[in-house]
Coordinates of C-alpha atoms and ligand atoms in Angstrom, one line a residue:
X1 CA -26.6 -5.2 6.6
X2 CA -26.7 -8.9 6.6
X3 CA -24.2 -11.2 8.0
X4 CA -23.8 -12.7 4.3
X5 CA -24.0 -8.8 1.9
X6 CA -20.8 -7.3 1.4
X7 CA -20.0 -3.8 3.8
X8 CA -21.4 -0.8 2.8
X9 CA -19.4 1.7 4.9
X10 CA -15.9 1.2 4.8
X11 CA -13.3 3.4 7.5
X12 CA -10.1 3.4 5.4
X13 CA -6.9 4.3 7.9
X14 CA -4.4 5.9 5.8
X15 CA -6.6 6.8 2.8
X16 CA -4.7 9.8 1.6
X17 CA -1.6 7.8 1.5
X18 CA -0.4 6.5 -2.1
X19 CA -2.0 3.1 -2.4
X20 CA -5.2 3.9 0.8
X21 CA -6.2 6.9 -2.0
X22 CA -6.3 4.6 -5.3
X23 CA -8.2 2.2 -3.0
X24 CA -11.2 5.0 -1.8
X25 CA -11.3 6.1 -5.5
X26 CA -12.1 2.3 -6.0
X27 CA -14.1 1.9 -3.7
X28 CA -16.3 5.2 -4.3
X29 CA -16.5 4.2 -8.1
X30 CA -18.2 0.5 -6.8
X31 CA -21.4 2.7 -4.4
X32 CA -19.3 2.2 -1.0
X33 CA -19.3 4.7 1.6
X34 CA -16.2 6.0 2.6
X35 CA -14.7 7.2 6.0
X36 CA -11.1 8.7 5.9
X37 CA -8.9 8.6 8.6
X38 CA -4.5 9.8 8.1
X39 CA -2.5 11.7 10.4
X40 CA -0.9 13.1 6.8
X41 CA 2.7 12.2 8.3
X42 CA 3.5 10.8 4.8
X43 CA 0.7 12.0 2.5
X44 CA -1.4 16.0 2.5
X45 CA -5.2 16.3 2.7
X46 CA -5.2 17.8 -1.0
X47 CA -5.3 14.2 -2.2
X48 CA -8.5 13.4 -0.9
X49 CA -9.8 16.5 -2.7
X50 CA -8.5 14.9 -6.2
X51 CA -10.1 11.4 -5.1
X52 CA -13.4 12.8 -5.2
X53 CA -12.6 14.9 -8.2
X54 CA -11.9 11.3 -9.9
X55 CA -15.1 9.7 -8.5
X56 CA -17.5 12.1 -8.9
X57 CA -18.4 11.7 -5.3
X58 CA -17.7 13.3 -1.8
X59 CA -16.0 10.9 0.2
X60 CA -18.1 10.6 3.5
X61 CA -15.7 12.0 6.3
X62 CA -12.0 12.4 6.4
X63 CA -10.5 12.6 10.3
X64 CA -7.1 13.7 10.8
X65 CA -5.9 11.6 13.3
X66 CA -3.2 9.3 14.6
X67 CA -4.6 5.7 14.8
X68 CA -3.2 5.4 18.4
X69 CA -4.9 7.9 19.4
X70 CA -8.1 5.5 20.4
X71 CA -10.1 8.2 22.0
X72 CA -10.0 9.8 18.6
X73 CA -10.9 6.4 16.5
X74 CA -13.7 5.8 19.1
X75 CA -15.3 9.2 17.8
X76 CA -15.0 8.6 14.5
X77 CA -17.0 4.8 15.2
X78 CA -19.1 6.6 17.2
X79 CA -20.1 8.9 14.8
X80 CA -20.2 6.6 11.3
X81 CA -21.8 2.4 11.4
X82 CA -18.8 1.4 9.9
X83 CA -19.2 -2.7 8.5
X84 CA -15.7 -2.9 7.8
X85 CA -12.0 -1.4 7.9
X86 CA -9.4 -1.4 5.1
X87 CA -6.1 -0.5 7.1
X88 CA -3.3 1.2 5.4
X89 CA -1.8 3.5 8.0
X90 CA 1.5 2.2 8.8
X91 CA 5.3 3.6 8.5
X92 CA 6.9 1.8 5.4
X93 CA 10.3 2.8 4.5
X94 CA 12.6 0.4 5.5
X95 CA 15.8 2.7 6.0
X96 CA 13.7 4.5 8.5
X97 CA 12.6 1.4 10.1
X98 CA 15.9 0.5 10.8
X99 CA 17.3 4.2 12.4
X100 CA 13.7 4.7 14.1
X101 CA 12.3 1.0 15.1
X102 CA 10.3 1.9 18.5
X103 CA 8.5 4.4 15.9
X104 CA 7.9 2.0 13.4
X105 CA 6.8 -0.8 16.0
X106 CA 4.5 1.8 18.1
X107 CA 3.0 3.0 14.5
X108 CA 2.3 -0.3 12.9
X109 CA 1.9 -2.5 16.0
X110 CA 0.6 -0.2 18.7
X111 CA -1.6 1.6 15.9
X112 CA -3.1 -1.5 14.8
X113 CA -3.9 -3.1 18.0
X114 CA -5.5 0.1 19.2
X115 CA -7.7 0.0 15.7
X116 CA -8.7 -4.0 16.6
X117 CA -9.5 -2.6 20.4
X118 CA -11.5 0.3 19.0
X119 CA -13.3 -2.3 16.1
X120 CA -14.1 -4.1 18.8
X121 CA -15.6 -1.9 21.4
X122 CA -17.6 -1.1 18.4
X123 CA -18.9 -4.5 17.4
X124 CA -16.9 -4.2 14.1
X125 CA -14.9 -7.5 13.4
X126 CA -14.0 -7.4 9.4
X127 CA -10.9 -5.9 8.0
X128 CA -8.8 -5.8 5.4
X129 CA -4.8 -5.9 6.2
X130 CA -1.9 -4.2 4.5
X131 CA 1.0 -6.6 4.9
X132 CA 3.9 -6.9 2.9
X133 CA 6.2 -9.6 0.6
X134 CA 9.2 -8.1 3.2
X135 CA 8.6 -10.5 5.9
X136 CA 9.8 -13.0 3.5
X137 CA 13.2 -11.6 4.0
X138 CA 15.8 -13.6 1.7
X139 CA 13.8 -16.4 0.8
X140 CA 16.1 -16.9 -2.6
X141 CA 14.9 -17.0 -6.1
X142 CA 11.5 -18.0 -7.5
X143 CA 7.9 -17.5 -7.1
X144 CA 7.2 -17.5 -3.3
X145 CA 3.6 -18.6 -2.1
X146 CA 2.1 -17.9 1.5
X147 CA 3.7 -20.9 2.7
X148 CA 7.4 -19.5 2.3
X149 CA 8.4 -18.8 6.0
X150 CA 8.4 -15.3 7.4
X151 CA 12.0 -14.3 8.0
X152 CA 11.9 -10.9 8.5
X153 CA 15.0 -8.8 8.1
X154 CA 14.0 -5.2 9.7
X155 CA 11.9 -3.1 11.8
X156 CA 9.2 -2.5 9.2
X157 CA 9.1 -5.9 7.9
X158 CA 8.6 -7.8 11.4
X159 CA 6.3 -5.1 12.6
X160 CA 4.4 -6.4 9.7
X161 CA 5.1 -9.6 10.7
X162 CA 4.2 -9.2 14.1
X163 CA 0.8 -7.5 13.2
X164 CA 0.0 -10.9 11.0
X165 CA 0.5 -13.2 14.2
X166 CA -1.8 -10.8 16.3
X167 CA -4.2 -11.1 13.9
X168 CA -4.3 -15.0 13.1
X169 CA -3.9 -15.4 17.3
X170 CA -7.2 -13.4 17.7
X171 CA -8.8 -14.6 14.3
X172 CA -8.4 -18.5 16.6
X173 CA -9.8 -16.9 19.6
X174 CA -12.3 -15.0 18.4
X175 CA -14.8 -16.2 16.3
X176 CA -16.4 -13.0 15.1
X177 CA -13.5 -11.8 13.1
X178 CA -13.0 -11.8 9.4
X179 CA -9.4 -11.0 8.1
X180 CA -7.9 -10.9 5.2
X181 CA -4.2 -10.5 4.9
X182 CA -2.8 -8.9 1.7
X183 CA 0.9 -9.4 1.3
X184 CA 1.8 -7.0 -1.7
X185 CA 4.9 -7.1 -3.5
X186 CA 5.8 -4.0 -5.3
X187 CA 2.3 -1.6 -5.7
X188 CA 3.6 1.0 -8.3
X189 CA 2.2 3.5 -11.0
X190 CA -0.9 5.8 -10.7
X191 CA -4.4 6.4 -11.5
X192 CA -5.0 6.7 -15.5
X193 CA -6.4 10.0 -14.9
X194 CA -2.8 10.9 -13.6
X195 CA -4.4 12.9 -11.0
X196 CA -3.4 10.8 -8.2
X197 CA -0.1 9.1 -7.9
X198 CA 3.2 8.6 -5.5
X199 CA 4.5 11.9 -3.9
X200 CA 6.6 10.6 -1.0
X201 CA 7.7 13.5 1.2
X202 CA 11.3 14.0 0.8
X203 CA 14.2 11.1 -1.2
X204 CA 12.1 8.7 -2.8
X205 CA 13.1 5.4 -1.4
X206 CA 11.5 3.2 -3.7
X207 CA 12.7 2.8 -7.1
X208 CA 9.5 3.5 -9.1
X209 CA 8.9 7.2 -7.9
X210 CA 12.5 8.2 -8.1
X211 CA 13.1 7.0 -11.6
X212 CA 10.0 9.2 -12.2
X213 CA 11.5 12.1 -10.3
X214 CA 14.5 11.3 -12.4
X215 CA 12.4 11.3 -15.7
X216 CA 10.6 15.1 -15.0
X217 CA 14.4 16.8 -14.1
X218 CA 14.2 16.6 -10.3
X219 CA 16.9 14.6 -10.0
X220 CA 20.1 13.9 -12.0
X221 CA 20.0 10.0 -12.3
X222 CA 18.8 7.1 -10.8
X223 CA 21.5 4.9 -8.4
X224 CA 21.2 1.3 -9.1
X225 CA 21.5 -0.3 -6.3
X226 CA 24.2 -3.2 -7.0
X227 CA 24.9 -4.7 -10.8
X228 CA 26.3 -7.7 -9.0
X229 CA 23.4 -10.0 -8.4
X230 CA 23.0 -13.4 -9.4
X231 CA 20.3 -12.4 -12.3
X232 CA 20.5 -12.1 -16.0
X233 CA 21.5 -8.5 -16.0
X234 CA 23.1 -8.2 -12.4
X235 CA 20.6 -6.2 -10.8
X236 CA 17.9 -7.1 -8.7
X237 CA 14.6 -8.4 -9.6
X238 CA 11.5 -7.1 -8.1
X239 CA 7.6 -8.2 -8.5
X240 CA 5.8 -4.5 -9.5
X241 CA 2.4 -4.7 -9.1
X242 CA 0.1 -1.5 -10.8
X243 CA -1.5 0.7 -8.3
X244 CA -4.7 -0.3 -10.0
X245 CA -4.8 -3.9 -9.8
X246 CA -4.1 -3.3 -6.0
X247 CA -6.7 -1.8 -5.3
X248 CA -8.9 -4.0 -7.4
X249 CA -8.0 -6.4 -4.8
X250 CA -8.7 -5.0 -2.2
X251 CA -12.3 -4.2 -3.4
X252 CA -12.8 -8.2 -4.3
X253 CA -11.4 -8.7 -0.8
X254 CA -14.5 -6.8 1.1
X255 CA -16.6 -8.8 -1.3
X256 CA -14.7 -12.1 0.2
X257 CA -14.8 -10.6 3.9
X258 CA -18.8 -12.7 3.7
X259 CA -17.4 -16.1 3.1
X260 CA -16.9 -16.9 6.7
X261 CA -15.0 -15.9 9.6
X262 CA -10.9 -16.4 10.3
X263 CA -8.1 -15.1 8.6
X264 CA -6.8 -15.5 5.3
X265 CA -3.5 -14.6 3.7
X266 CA -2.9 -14.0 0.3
X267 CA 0.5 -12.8 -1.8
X268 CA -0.5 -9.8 -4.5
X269 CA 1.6 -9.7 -7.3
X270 CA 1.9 -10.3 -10.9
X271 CA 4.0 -13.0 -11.0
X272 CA 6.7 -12.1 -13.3
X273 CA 9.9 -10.0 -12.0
X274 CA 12.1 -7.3 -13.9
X275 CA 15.0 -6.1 -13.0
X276 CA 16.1 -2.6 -11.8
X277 CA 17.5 -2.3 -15.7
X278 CA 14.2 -3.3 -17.1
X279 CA 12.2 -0.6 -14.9
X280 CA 14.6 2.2 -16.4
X281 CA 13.9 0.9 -19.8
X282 CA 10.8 0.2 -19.6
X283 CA 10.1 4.4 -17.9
X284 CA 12.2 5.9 -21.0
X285 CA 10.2 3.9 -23.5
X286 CA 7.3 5.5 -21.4
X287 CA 8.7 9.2 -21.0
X288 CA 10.6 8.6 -24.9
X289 CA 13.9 9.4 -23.9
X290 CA 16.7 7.7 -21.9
X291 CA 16.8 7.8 -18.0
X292 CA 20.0 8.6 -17.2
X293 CA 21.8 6.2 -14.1
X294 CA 24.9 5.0 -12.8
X295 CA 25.5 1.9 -11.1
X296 CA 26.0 2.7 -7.1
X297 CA 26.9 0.1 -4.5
X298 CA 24.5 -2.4 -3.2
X299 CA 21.5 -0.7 -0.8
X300 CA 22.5 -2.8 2.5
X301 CA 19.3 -5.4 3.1
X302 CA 18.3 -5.8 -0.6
X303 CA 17.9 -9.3 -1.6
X304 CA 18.4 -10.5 -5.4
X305 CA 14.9 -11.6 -6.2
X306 CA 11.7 -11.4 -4.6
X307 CA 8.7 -12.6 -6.9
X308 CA 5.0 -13.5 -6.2
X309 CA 3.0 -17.1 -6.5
X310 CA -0.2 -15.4 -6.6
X311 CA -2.2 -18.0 -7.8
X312 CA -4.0 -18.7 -4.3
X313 CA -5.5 -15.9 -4.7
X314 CA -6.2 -16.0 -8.4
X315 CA -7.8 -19.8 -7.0
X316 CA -9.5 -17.9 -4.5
X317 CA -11.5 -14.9 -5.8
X318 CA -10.3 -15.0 -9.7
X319 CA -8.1 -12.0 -9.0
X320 CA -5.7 -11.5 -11.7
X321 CA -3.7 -8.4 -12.2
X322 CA -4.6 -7.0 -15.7
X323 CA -1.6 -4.7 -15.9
X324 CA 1.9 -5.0 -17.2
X325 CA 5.0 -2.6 -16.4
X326 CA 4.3 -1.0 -19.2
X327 CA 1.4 0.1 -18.0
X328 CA 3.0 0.9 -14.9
X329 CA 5.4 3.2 -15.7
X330 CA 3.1 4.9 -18.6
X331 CA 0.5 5.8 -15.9
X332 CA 3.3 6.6 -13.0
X333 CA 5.0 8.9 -16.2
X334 CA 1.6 10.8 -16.6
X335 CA 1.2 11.5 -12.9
X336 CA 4.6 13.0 -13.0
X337 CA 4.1 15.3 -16.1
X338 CA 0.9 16.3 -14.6
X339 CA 2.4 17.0 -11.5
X340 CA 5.9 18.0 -11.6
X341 CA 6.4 18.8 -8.1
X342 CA 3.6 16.1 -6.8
X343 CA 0.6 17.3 -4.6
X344 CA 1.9 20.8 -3.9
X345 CA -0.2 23.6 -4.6
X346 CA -3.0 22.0 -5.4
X347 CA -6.6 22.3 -3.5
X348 CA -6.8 21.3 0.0
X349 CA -10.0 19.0 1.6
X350 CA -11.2 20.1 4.9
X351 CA -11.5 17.4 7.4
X352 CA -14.5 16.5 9.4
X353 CA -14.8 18.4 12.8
X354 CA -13.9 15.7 15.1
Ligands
NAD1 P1 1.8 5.7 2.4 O1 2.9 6.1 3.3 O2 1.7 6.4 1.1 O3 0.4 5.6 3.1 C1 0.3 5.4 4.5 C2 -0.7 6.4 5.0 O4 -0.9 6.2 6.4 C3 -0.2 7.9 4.8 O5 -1.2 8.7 4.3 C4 0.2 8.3 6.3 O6 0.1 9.7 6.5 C5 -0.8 7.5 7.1 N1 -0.3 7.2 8.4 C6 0.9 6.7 8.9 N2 0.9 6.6 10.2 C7 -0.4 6.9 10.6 C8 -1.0 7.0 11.9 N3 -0.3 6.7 13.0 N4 -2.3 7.4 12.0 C9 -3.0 7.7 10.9 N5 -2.4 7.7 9.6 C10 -1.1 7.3 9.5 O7 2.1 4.1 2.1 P2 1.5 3.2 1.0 O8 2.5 2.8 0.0 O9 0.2 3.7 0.6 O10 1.3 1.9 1.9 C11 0.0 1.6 2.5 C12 0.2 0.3 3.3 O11 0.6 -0.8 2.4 C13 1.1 0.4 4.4 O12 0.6 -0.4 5.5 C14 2.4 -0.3 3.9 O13 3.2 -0.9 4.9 C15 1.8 -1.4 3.0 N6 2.6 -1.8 1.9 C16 3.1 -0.9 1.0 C17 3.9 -1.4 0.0 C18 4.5 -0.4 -1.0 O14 5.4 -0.7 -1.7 N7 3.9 0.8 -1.2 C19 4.2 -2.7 -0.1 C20 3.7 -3.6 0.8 C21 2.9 -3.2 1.8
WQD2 C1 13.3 -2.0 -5.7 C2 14.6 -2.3 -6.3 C3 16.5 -1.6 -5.0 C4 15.8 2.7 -5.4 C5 10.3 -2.1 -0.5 C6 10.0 -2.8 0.8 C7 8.9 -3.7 0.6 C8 7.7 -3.1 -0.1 C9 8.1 -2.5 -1.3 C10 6.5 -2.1 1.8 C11 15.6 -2.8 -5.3 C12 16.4 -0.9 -6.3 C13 15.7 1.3 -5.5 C14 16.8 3.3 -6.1 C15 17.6 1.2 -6.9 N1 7.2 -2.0 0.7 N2 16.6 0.6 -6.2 N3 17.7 2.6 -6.8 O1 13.2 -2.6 -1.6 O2 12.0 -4.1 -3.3 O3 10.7 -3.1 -1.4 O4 9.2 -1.5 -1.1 O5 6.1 -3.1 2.3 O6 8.5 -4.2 1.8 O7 11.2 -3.5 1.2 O8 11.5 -1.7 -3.2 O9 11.3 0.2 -4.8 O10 12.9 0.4 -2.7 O11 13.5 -1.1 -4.6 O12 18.4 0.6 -7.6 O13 17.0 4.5 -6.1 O14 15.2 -1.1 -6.9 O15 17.8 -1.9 -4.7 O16 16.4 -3.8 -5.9 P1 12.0 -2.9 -2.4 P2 12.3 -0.4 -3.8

């Protein structure tokens, strides 16, 4: 490879998780190699086994391993020339974050410096960064850009937070490095193919999956969280961002990683925010029949609004979501028909020997 072609073998932590597995169907479908690596604490092997059913291609390894584990990582670097990481691995539910935090601060901050040690004892320098519109906190209505200060409110969201100072600190010390910081907003839906989609183990947190739970009979209704807020229909307004378009970023990113080294920060988002009330509408226009709901109290830590300025990056690298809730919910409303009960049952993926 040379210093100015994009990477060709890309180690993807967490790439059976929900978005990690859109992103290695993406990145199989534009010629990358890929390199797996998930501990399966919030995802099961048998997705990587639909991935290459999607591509049409064998993904090149899948590890299961914790990232912390950097005897582990150091064999999987070992074994593969990896040019550059895409890392998704990280504990994300916010309630969680907030009953478990030395967890969530080992996974995401412990488990991402002991990737950076491993990159580096390898002479890998470029990666691509999960972060998150959370470390915004309650920055109050309107379109926030990367400029809005980080205020995070929880665990998860400063771990986040934390991870993004690491990164800039060693992105100014170190010359070598490359980073680019995605902060997404609310990544939602599924593949078209409805093959791959959201199946958190256990309650749903997020809104999207439940509703779709919801929608197939697993669930009664769907609580909406406060009918309160200071928006046009009283509940709160979120920025959801398809799956696909995501990803689609992400694989512009490791085109971008070549433009020179240091870290860059970028919101992903659409732009526009609806309201829990429009995301129910919007799913029974999708599923052609009402969602039932009721309107529960406030979920403690929600804010009213939180919407993306993503035009840096739209400036940037012409990246424009394509996709519209609609969409959204149509595609996260197949994955669900197609998969009543998610991922179980289905054909299982051995992993690389280690
Ligand atoms: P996910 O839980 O579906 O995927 C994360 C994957 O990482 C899972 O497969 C999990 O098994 C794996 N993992 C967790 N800890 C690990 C460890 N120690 N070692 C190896 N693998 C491990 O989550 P997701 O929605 O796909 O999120 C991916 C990334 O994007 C995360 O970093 C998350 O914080 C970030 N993010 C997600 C959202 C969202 O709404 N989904 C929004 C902003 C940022
Ligand atoms: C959306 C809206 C809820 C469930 C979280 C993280 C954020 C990012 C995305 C990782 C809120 C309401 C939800 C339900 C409801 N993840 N809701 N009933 O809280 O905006 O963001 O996921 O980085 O960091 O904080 O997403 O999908 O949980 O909630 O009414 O059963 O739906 O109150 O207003 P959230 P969400």
């Amino acid at each position: 490879m040379t210093p100015t072609s994009p990477p060709s073998t890309v180690l993807v932590t967490g790439g059976a998780g929900f978005i990690g597995s859109h992103a290695c169907v993406e990145l199989l479908d534009h010629g990358y190699e890929v390199i797996v690596v998930d501990d399966y604490s919030n995802s099961t092997p048998q997705v990587l086994t639909r991935v290459e059913r999607i591509a049409g291609r064998f993904v090149g390894a899948v590890y299961e391993l914790d990232i912390r584990d950097r005897r582990a990582l150091s064999a999987v670097f070992d074994r593969h020339s990896v040019d550059a990481v895409v890392h998704f691995a990280a504990h994300k539910a916010v309630g969680g974050s907030t009953r478990m935090p030395v967890e969530y601060y080992d996974t995401n901050v412990g488990g991402t410096t002991a990737l950076l040690r491993t990159m580096h004892e390898h002479g890998v320098h470029q990666l691509v960064f999960s972060s998150s519109c959370s470390i915004y906190g309650d920055a109050g209505p309107g379109p926030l850009d990367e400029a809005t200060p980080a205020r995070p409110t929880n665990p998860y969201a400063a771990s986040k937070w934390i991870c993004e100072q690491i990164l800039a600190d060693v992105c100014h010390r170190c010359p070598e490095y490359t980073v680019l910081c995605l902060r997404y907003f609310n990544p939602a839906g599924a593949h078209p193919s409805g093959l791959l989609g959201e199946d958190p183990h256990g309650t749903p947190d997020n809104l999207m999956p439940y509703v779709a739970q919801v929608a197939i009979g697993r669930r009664k209704r769907v609580h909406v969280f406060g009918a309160d807020y200071p928006t046009p229909d009283g509940t709160a307004i979120r920025d959801y961002l398809h799956v696909m378009d995501t990803v689609e970023a992400h694989r512009v990113a490791l085109d971008h990683l070549a433009d020179g080294p240091g870290m860059r920060v970028y919101n992903l988002g659409v732009g526009k925010g609806s309201s829990v009330l429009d995301v129910v509408t919007a799913f029974s226009e999708a599923c052609g029949r009402p969602i039932p709901y009721e309107v529960a109290a406030r979920r403690p830590g929600d804010v009213a609004e939180l919407v993306a300025d993503a035009t840096a990056v739209a400036r940037a690298w012409g990246w424009r979501p394509i996709r519209d809730l609609a969409d959204t919910c149509r595609d996260a409303w197949r994955f669900q028909q197609l998969n009543p009960h998610g991922y179980a049952g289905s054909a299982r993926r051995p992993n690389t020997k280690a």
